[in-house]
């Protein structure tokens, strides 16, 4: 039962404020959502000012407003402003955190089977460089994350628990707070990939108990491309090695050495695209104004509605399993390659994505999946859109 669901007029307002919803059914929100118009106009206006007044001069004029981005992000995840670094994307955020740890041969890293390709590559690289041991925890036959297996996998060599809240190509949600409880109980560093959950599911780093969290801007947060953020708990800051430096990293430098700045912005580059930062800020503000709790209810509802419609259709195989399912809906059309499904839907102005095995390698390999259709809903989608998509899918199955 939904509490305080969006009214029809609220949904129409969200759509009116999102030009992209006019002529297209966008079900690739797990790829990149349609941004609200205010995100785009904010960036365009800023770029125009830069072109006329100069990049540094415009940045100086907007300095305070740009810095406000960290505050809003901190609010979004219940963190402290000093614990947020703006980076280019979620892969960058995750890898800054992961590669910042000091691994020794034999150190164990426990991961979920839902890790994204960037995370898997970084893990394999650390295996090669330092001899870490990667332990994977697979979901059970019902798609549940087995917490007892996680607990059993922990030894005195466990250095890190790293899991993904919402996978790239599966609809389940991992019990991240329960995982955090286990991590805390055993005093193990906990890194969370919240790339697909930020903007979709409420995030509270205190309730989750993670030490680091990686997010991108363009997915469920509805921000621009090329932005993301890393959260690092204050107590973790000094435990992470810095792998790159520029003037932004330090508070002072002389010929003998330097002093690293005390906050998480030590992980930022000086040079960024301020227009994109302001766009991200507007997107976060937009989500906060609506309320992520309400967004999550709507996304859960729409995705369940979509799966139910498809369950009643012949020759559609839904792949999502688990106790909590999110806006990412994955399926195959029997005997029709995913690329063909995507093309046929695209011809009707419907955007979906194809999930290939490497994107979520451990999970896809275990399930024997490759080239599945990923249709990801957001709160601005409608039941009518979903019915239309199902009608088109029905035609594809015939
Ligand atoms: C679960 C998950 N983690 C990380 C990433 C990487 O995000 P980015 O492309 O912003 O680096 C993705 C991208 O699809 C993802 O789905």
Short mmCIF file of C-alpha atoms and ligand atoms in Angstrom, two decimals:
data_model
loop_
_atom_site.label_atom_id
_atom_site.label_comp_id
_atom_site.label_asym_id
_atom_site.label_seq_id
_atom_site.Cartn_x
_atom_site.Cartn_y
_atom_site.Cartn_z
CA UNK A 1 0.00 0.00 0.00
CA UNK A 2 1.44 3.35 -1.04
CA UNK A 3 1.39 6.19 1.46
CA UNK A 4 1.02 9.64 -0.03
CA UNK A 5 1.37 8.53 -3.67
CA UNK A 6 1.82 11.15 -6.37
CA UNK A 7 -1.44 12.61 -7.64
CA UNK A 8 -2.15 12.54 -11.36
CA UNK A 9 -1.56 16.29 -11.48
CA UNK A 10 1.85 15.93 -9.81
CA UNK A 11 2.85 13.34 -12.39
CA UNK A 12 1.66 15.58 -15.19
CA UNK A 13 3.73 18.42 -13.70
CA UNK A 14 6.86 16.23 -13.61
CA UNK A 15 6.25 15.37 -17.24
CA UNK A 16 5.57 18.95 -18.26
CA UNK A 17 8.88 19.86 -16.60
CA UNK A 18 10.69 17.16 -18.61
CA UNK A 19 10.60 17.95 -22.33
CA UNK A 20 11.86 14.49 -23.26
CA UNK A 21 8.64 12.84 -22.08
CA UNK A 22 6.59 14.53 -24.82
CA UNK A 23 7.30 12.26 -27.78
CA UNK A 24 9.16 9.30 -26.37
CA UNK A 25 8.72 6.55 -23.81
CA UNK A 26 11.99 6.57 -21.98
CA UNK A 27 12.65 3.29 -20.20
CA UNK A 28 16.40 3.65 -20.05
CA UNK A 29 16.60 5.46 -16.74
CA UNK A 30 19.23 3.01 -15.54
CA UNK A 31 21.34 4.19 -18.50
CA UNK A 32 20.66 7.90 -18.25
CA UNK A 33 17.37 9.44 -17.16
CA UNK A 34 15.69 12.31 -18.92
CA UNK A 35 16.76 15.39 -16.98
CA UNK A 36 14.22 17.93 -15.76
CA UNK A 37 14.27 21.03 -18.00
CA UNK A 38 15.68 23.12 -15.17
CA UNK A 39 18.84 20.98 -15.18
CA UNK A 40 19.39 21.69 -18.85
CA UNK A 41 18.55 25.40 -18.75
CA UNK A 42 20.82 25.93 -15.74
CA UNK A 43 23.74 24.41 -17.64
CA UNK A 44 23.02 26.25 -20.89
CA UNK A 45 22.73 29.59 -19.09
CA UNK A 46 25.99 28.99 -17.28
CA UNK A 47 27.82 28.02 -20.48
CA UNK A 48 26.56 31.17 -22.14
CA UNK A 49 27.79 33.32 -19.27
CA UNK A 50 31.17 31.59 -19.41
CA UNK A 51 31.45 32.32 -23.13
CA UNK A 52 30.78 36.00 -22.58
CA UNK A 53 32.46 36.77 -19.25
CA UNK A 54 35.19 34.13 -19.08
CA UNK A 55 35.36 30.73 -17.39
CA UNK A 56 37.25 31.73 -14.23
CA UNK A 57 35.27 34.94 -13.83
CA UNK A 58 31.94 33.13 -14.12
CA UNK A 59 33.08 30.44 -11.71
CA UNK A 60 34.08 33.12 -9.19
CA UNK A 61 30.68 34.75 -9.52
CA UNK A 62 28.92 31.44 -8.81
CA UNK A 63 31.46 30.13 -6.25
CA UNK A 64 29.01 30.02 -3.36
CA UNK A 65 26.30 28.43 -5.43
CA UNK A 66 28.70 25.82 -6.81
CA UNK A 67 29.83 24.92 -3.30
CA UNK A 68 26.21 24.44 -2.29
CA UNK A 69 26.21 21.24 -4.40
CA UNK A 70 28.15 19.41 -1.69
CA UNK A 71 25.57 20.50 0.90
CA UNK A 72 22.65 19.19 -1.12
CA UNK A 73 24.38 15.88 -1.79
CA UNK A 74 25.20 15.55 1.90
CA UNK A 75 21.52 16.14 2.63
CA UNK A 76 20.51 13.51 0.04
CA UNK A 77 22.51 10.76 1.77
CA UNK A 78 22.52 12.05 5.37
CA UNK A 79 26.25 12.75 5.37
CA UNK A 80 28.43 15.66 6.40
CA UNK A 81 29.39 18.19 3.75
CA UNK A 82 33.10 17.46 4.42
CA UNK A 83 32.55 13.85 3.42
CA UNK A 84 31.56 14.52 -0.21
CA UNK A 85 33.85 14.70 -3.26
CA UNK A 86 32.56 15.54 -6.72
CA UNK A 87 34.03 13.24 -9.36
CA UNK A 88 33.35 12.33 -12.98
CA UNK A 89 31.22 9.21 -12.55
CA UNK A 90 30.51 6.25 -10.27
CA UNK A 91 33.44 4.17 -11.57
CA UNK A 92 35.83 6.97 -10.64
CA UNK A 93 34.23 7.28 -7.20
CA UNK A 94 34.37 3.53 -6.51
CA UNK A 95 37.93 3.17 -7.75
CA UNK A 96 39.24 6.15 -5.77
CA UNK A 97 37.86 4.47 -2.65
CA UNK A 98 38.92 0.93 -3.52
CA UNK A 99 42.39 1.77 -4.82
CA UNK A 100 42.91 4.01 -1.81
CA UNK A 101 43.01 0.97 0.47
CA UNK A 102 46.40 -0.53 1.31
CA UNK A 103 46.13 -4.15 0.23
CA UNK A 104 48.56 -6.87 1.29
CA UNK A 105 48.93 -10.32 -0.30
CA UNK A 106 46.18 -12.61 0.99
CA UNK A 107 43.82 -9.80 2.00
CA UNK A 108 40.25 -10.87 1.34
CA UNK A 109 37.62 -8.73 -0.31
CA UNK A 110 34.04 -9.95 -0.08
CA UNK A 111 31.77 -8.79 -2.88
CA UNK A 112 28.24 -9.46 -4.08
CA UNK A 113 27.73 -11.19 -7.40
CA UNK A 114 26.12 -7.99 -8.63
CA UNK A 115 29.30 -5.95 -9.09
CA UNK A 116 29.51 -3.76 -12.17
CA UNK A 117 32.23 -4.31 -14.75
CA UNK A 118 34.36 -1.37 -13.52
CA UNK A 119 34.36 -2.80 -9.99
CA UNK A 120 35.21 -6.29 -11.24
CA UNK A 121 38.09 -4.91 -13.29
CA UNK A 122 39.47 -3.02 -10.30
CA UNK A 123 39.15 -6.19 -8.19
CA UNK A 124 40.95 -8.31 -10.78
CA UNK A 125 43.63 -5.66 -11.08
CA UNK A 126 44.17 -5.70 -7.31
CA UNK A 127 44.28 -9.49 -7.42
CA UNK A 128 47.08 -9.24 -9.98
CA UNK A 129 48.95 -6.37 -8.30
CA UNK A 130 48.66 -7.27 -4.61
CA UNK A 131 47.42 -10.86 -4.50
CA UNK A 132 44.08 -10.10 -2.88
CA UNK A 133 41.52 -12.90 -2.65
CA UNK A 134 38.08 -12.14 -4.09
CA UNK A 135 35.17 -13.90 -2.38
CA UNK A 136 31.81 -13.69 -4.14
CA UNK A 137 28.47 -14.05 -2.42
CA UNK A 138 25.78 -15.15 -4.86
CA UNK A 139 22.06 -14.67 -4.36
CA UNK A 140 20.14 -17.79 -3.40
CA UNK A 141 17.61 -19.69 -5.55
CA UNK A 142 14.97 -17.04 -4.75
CA UNK A 143 17.22 -14.10 -5.54
CA UNK A 144 17.79 -13.22 -1.86
CA UNK A 145 21.19 -12.06 -0.69
CA UNK A 146 22.28 -14.69 1.88
CA UNK A 147 23.42 -12.67 4.88
CA UNK A 148 24.50 -15.81 6.76
CA UNK A 149 26.89 -16.68 3.91
CA UNK A 150 28.40 -13.22 4.12
CA UNK A 151 28.93 -13.65 7.82
CA UNK A 152 30.45 -17.09 7.28
CA UNK A 153 32.82 -15.76 4.61
CA UNK A 154 34.41 -13.26 7.01
CA UNK A 155 37.83 -14.22 8.37
CA UNK A 156 40.63 -12.30 10.08
CA UNK A 157 41.99 -11.60 6.59
CA UNK A 158 38.84 -9.80 5.41
CA UNK A 159 39.84 -6.29 4.50
CA UNK A 160 36.75 -5.02 2.74
CA UNK A 161 33.10 -5.75 2.05
CA UNK A 162 32.03 -4.17 -1.25
CA UNK A 163 28.51 -4.62 -2.56
CA UNK A 164 26.20 -3.05 -5.10
CA UNK A 165 22.87 -1.72 -3.85
CA UNK A 166 21.07 -2.09 -7.19
CA UNK A 167 22.76 -3.99 -10.03
CA UNK A 168 23.16 -2.72 -13.56
CA UNK A 169 21.20 -5.56 -15.17
CA UNK A 170 18.95 -7.08 -12.55
CA UNK A 171 15.93 -5.78 -10.67
CA UNK A 172 16.80 -6.81 -7.12
CA UNK A 173 17.83 -4.58 -4.23
CA UNK A 174 20.47 -5.79 -1.81
CA UNK A 175 19.84 -5.51 1.96
CA UNK A 176 22.55 -2.91 2.37
CA UNK A 177 21.72 -1.90 5.96
CA UNK A 178 21.81 -5.53 7.13
CA UNK A 179 25.14 -5.94 5.32
CA UNK A 180 26.34 -2.79 7.06
CA UNK A 181 25.40 -4.24 10.41
CA UNK A 182 27.57 -7.27 9.73
CA UNK A 183 30.44 -5.08 8.50
CA UNK A 184 30.27 -2.99 11.69
CA UNK A 185 30.00 -6.00 13.97
CA UNK A 186 33.24 -7.37 12.49
CA UNK A 187 34.84 -3.92 12.12
CA UNK A 188 35.36 -4.30 8.37
CA UNK A 189 35.48 -1.43 5.90
CA UNK A 190 32.31 -1.28 3.81
CA UNK A 191 32.16 0.20 0.29
CA UNK A 192 28.76 0.60 -1.36
CA UNK A 193 28.08 1.06 -5.06
CA UNK A 194 24.92 3.18 -5.02
CA UNK A 195 25.17 4.12 -8.68
CA UNK A 196 21.71 2.80 -9.59
CA UNK A 197 20.00 3.45 -6.29
CA UNK A 198 20.76 7.16 -5.78
CA UNK A 199 17.66 9.10 -6.78
CA UNK A 200 15.62 5.90 -6.88
CA UNK A 201 15.80 4.63 -3.28
CA UNK A 202 16.32 6.72 -0.13
CA UNK A 203 19.96 6.60 0.96
CA UNK A 204 21.14 7.20 4.49
CA UNK A 205 24.79 6.43 5.08
CA UNK A 206 24.24 6.29 8.85
CA UNK A 207 21.44 3.75 8.58
CA UNK A 208 23.36 1.76 5.98
CA UNK A 209 26.60 1.95 7.92
CA UNK A 210 28.84 2.19 4.86
CA UNK A 211 32.25 3.86 5.00
CA UNK A 212 32.37 4.85 1.34
CA UNK A 213 29.65 5.19 -1.26
CA UNK A 214 29.89 5.74 -5.02
CA UNK A 215 27.24 7.47 -7.14
CA UNK A 216 26.77 8.78 -10.66
CA UNK A 217 24.70 11.80 -11.62
CA UNK A 218 23.00 10.83 -14.85
CA UNK A 219 20.94 7.79 -13.83
CA UNK A 220 18.10 7.88 -11.32
CA UNK A 221 19.28 11.24 -10.02
CA UNK A 222 18.40 12.78 -13.40
CA UNK A 223 21.55 14.88 -13.53
CA UNK A 224 23.80 15.56 -16.50
CA UNK A 225 26.32 13.16 -17.93
CA UNK A 226 29.92 13.18 -16.73
CA UNK A 227 29.36 13.76 -13.02
CA UNK A 228 29.14 11.74 -9.86
CA UNK A 229 30.20 11.81 -6.25
CA UNK A 230 32.07 9.85 -3.63
CA UNK A 231 31.14 9.79 0.03
CA UNK A 232 33.94 8.97 2.47
CA UNK A 233 33.17 8.74 6.17
CA UNK A 234 35.31 11.20 8.10
CA UNK A 235 37.14 8.45 10.04
CA UNK A 236 38.12 6.82 6.72
CA UNK A 237 39.65 9.90 5.09
CA UNK A 238 43.16 9.43 6.44
CA UNK A 239 43.06 5.69 5.74
CA UNK A 240 42.70 6.17 1.99
CA UNK A 241 45.80 6.67 -0.11
CA UNK A 242 45.64 9.51 -2.61
CA UNK A 243 46.45 8.41 -6.11
CA UNK A 244 46.50 11.78 -7.84
CA UNK A 245 47.15 15.35 -6.86
CA UNK A 246 46.61 18.91 -7.96
CA UNK A 247 46.24 22.27 -6.27
CA UNK A 248 42.78 21.24 -5.01
CA UNK A 249 44.26 18.36 -2.99
CA UNK A 250 46.23 20.48 -0.54
CA UNK A 251 45.85 23.43 1.78
CA UNK A 252 49.51 24.41 1.46
CA UNK A 253 52.66 23.42 -0.38
CA UNK A 254 56.33 24.35 -0.09
CA UNK A 255 59.45 22.85 -1.60
CA UNK A 256 59.70 20.25 1.16
CA UNK A 257 56.16 18.99 1.17
CA UNK A 258 52.46 19.72 1.39
CA UNK A 259 49.48 19.50 3.70
CA UNK A 260 46.48 17.60 2.37
CA UNK A 261 43.15 19.34 2.85
CA UNK A 262 41.12 17.92 5.70
CA UNK A 263 37.94 17.08 3.81
CA UNK A 264 36.85 14.67 1.09
CA UNK A 265 37.45 17.28 -1.57
CA UNK A 266 41.04 16.06 -1.52
CA UNK A 267 39.76 13.47 -4.01
CA UNK A 268 38.50 16.11 -6.45
CA UNK A 269 40.37 17.57 -9.37
CA UNK A 270 40.61 21.34 -9.51
CA UNK A 271 39.42 21.37 -13.13
CA UNK A 272 35.79 20.43 -13.54
CA UNK A 273 32.89 21.54 -15.64
CA UNK A 274 31.01 23.99 -13.40
CA UNK A 275 27.99 23.94 -15.70
CA UNK A 276 27.69 20.20 -15.08
CA UNK A 277 28.13 20.69 -11.32
CA UNK A 278 25.28 23.19 -11.30
CA UNK A 279 23.21 20.80 -13.40
CA UNK A 280 23.85 18.05 -10.87
CA UNK A 281 22.93 20.42 -8.06
CA UNK A 282 19.60 21.23 -9.71
CA UNK A 283 18.90 17.52 -10.20
CA UNK A 284 19.60 16.75 -6.55
CA UNK A 285 17.48 19.70 -5.47
CA UNK A 286 14.66 18.52 -7.72
CA UNK A 287 14.77 15.04 -6.18
CA UNK A 288 14.90 16.42 -2.64
CA UNK A 289 11.94 18.70 -3.31
CA UNK A 290 9.87 15.79 -4.54
CA UNK A 291 11.14 13.46 -1.82
CA UNK A 292 13.07 10.27 -2.57
CA UNK A 293 10.70 8.21 -0.35
CA UNK A 294 7.82 9.10 -2.63
CA UNK A 295 9.93 8.57 -5.76
CA UNK A 296 10.83 5.09 -4.53
CA UNK A 297 7.19 4.16 -3.88
CA UNK A 298 6.22 5.24 -7.36
CA UNK A 299 9.16 3.45 -9.03
CA UNK A 300 8.42 0.23 -7.12
CA UNK A 301 4.76 0.48 -8.04
CA UNK A 302 5.37 1.13 -11.76
CA UNK A 303 7.96 -1.63 -12.08
CA UNK A 304 5.61 -4.11 -10.34
CA UNK A 305 2.81 -3.02 -12.66
CA UNK A 306 5.12 -3.58 -15.66
CA UNK A 307 6.23 -7.04 -14.49
CA UNK A 308 2.64 -8.05 -13.81
CA UNK A 309 1.57 -7.04 -17.32
CA UNK A 310 4.43 -9.05 -18.79
CA UNK A 311 3.74 -12.08 -16.60
CA UNK A 312 0.39 -12.34 -18.33
CA UNK A 313 2.03 -12.41 -21.77
CA UNK A 314 3.29 -15.48 -23.56
CA UNK A 315 6.94 -15.81 -24.56
CA UNK A 316 8.30 -13.21 -22.20
CA UNK A 317 10.74 -14.39 -19.60
CA UNK A 318 11.28 -12.02 -16.69
CA UNK A 319 14.65 -12.42 -15.01
CA UNK A 320 14.27 -10.31 -11.85
CA UNK A 321 14.21 -12.24 -8.60
CA UNK A 322 14.38 -11.24 -4.96
CA UNK A 323 12.43 -9.96 -2.00
CA UNK A 324 12.70 -6.29 -2.96
CA UNK A 325 12.54 -5.37 -6.64
CA UNK A 326 13.27 -1.94 -8.08
CA UNK A 327 12.74 0.09 -11.26
CA UNK A 328 15.09 -2.02 -13.34
CA UNK A 329 13.01 -4.59 -15.20
CA UNK A 330 14.96 -7.25 -17.09
CA UNK A 331 13.52 -9.80 -19.48
CA UNK A 332 13.95 -11.71 -22.72
CA UNK A 333 11.53 -12.31 -25.54
CA UNK A 334 11.70 -15.98 -26.40
CA UNK A 335 13.51 -16.56 -29.70
CA UNK A 336 13.94 -12.83 -30.39
CA UNK A 337 17.44 -11.41 -29.80
CA UNK A 338 17.54 -8.49 -27.37
CA UNK A 339 19.04 -6.24 -30.06
CA UNK A 340 16.04 -6.87 -32.28
CA UNK A 341 13.65 -6.12 -29.44
CA UNK A 342 15.45 -2.86 -28.76
CA UNK A 343 15.43 -1.87 -32.44
CA UNK A 344 11.75 -2.63 -32.85
CA UNK A 345 10.86 -0.65 -29.75
CA UNK A 346 13.14 2.21 -30.82
CA UNK A 347 11.21 2.40 -34.10
CA UNK A 348 8.16 3.18 -31.94
CA UNK A 349 10.02 5.84 -29.92
CA UNK A 350 10.51 3.55 -26.94
CA UNK A 351 13.96 3.52 -25.32
CA UNK A 352 15.21 0.36 -23.65
CA UNK A 353 18.72 -0.98 -23.19
CA UNK A 354 20.49 -4.29 -23.67
CA UNK A 355 22.32 -5.83 -20.71
CA UNK A 356 25.32 -7.83 -21.85
CA UNK A 357 27.10 -10.39 -19.69
CA UNK A 358 30.25 -8.36 -18.87
CA UNK A 359 28.21 -5.55 -17.29
CA UNK A 360 27.30 -7.75 -14.30
CA UNK A 361 29.63 -10.62 -15.06
CA UNK A 362 29.40 -12.88 -11.98
CA UNK A 363 25.59 -12.82 -11.89
CA UNK A 364 25.04 -13.11 -15.63
CA UNK A 365 27.52 -15.99 -15.93
CA UNK A 366 25.92 -17.87 -13.05
CA UNK A 367 22.45 -17.44 -14.53
CA UNK A 368 23.69 -18.15 -18.08
CA UNK A 369 22.36 -14.79 -19.25
CA UNK A 370 23.64 -12.55 -22.02
CA UNK A 371 21.96 -9.91 -24.14
CA UNK A 372 18.83 -9.37 -22.03
CA UNK A 373 16.44 -6.45 -22.37
CA UNK A 374 16.60 -3.87 -19.59
CA UNK A 375 13.62 -1.53 -19.34
CA UNK A 376 14.04 0.79 -16.39
CA UNK A 377 11.16 2.93 -15.19
CA UNK A 378 11.26 6.22 -13.33
CA UNK A 379 8.56 8.12 -11.47
CA UNK A 380 7.70 10.27 -14.47
CA UNK A 381 6.73 7.22 -16.53
CA UNK A 382 3.05 6.29 -16.58
CA UNK A 383 0.87 3.19 -16.57
CA UNK A 384 -0.31 4.15 -20.07
CA UNK A 385 3.25 4.18 -21.32
CA UNK A 386 3.85 0.75 -19.84
CA UNK A 387 0.65 -0.62 -21.38
CA UNK A 388 1.78 0.71 -24.75
CA UNK A 389 5.21 -0.88 -24.38
CA UNK A 390 3.55 -4.20 -23.50
CA UNK A 391 1.36 -3.91 -26.60
CA UNK A 392 4.46 -3.43 -28.74
CA UNK A 393 6.18 -6.32 -27.00
CA UNK A 394 3.17 -8.50 -27.68
CA UNK A 395 3.52 -7.70 -31.38
CA UNK A 396 7.23 -8.59 -31.25
CA UNK A 397 6.50 -11.96 -29.65
CA UNK A 398 4.06 -12.96 -32.42
C1 LIG B 1 25.69 -0.77 -10.63
C2 LIG B 1 26.58 0.16 -11.39
N1 LIG B 1 27.73 0.55 -10.82
C3 LIG B 1 28.59 1.38 -11.44
C4 LIG B 1 28.32 1.85 -12.70
C5 LIG B 1 29.30 2.76 -13.35
O1 LIG B 1 28.78 4.05 -13.46
P1 LIG B 1 29.52 5.13 -14.33
O2 LIG B 1 29.25 4.78 -15.77
O3 LIG B 1 28.92 6.43 -13.92
O4 LIG B 1 30.96 5.05 -14.02
C6 LIG B 1 27.14 1.46 -13.36
C7 LIG B 1 26.85 1.92 -14.70
O5 LIG B 1 25.96 1.48 -15.38
C8 LIG B 1 26.24 0.60 -12.68
O6 LIG B 1 25.11 0.20 -13.23
#
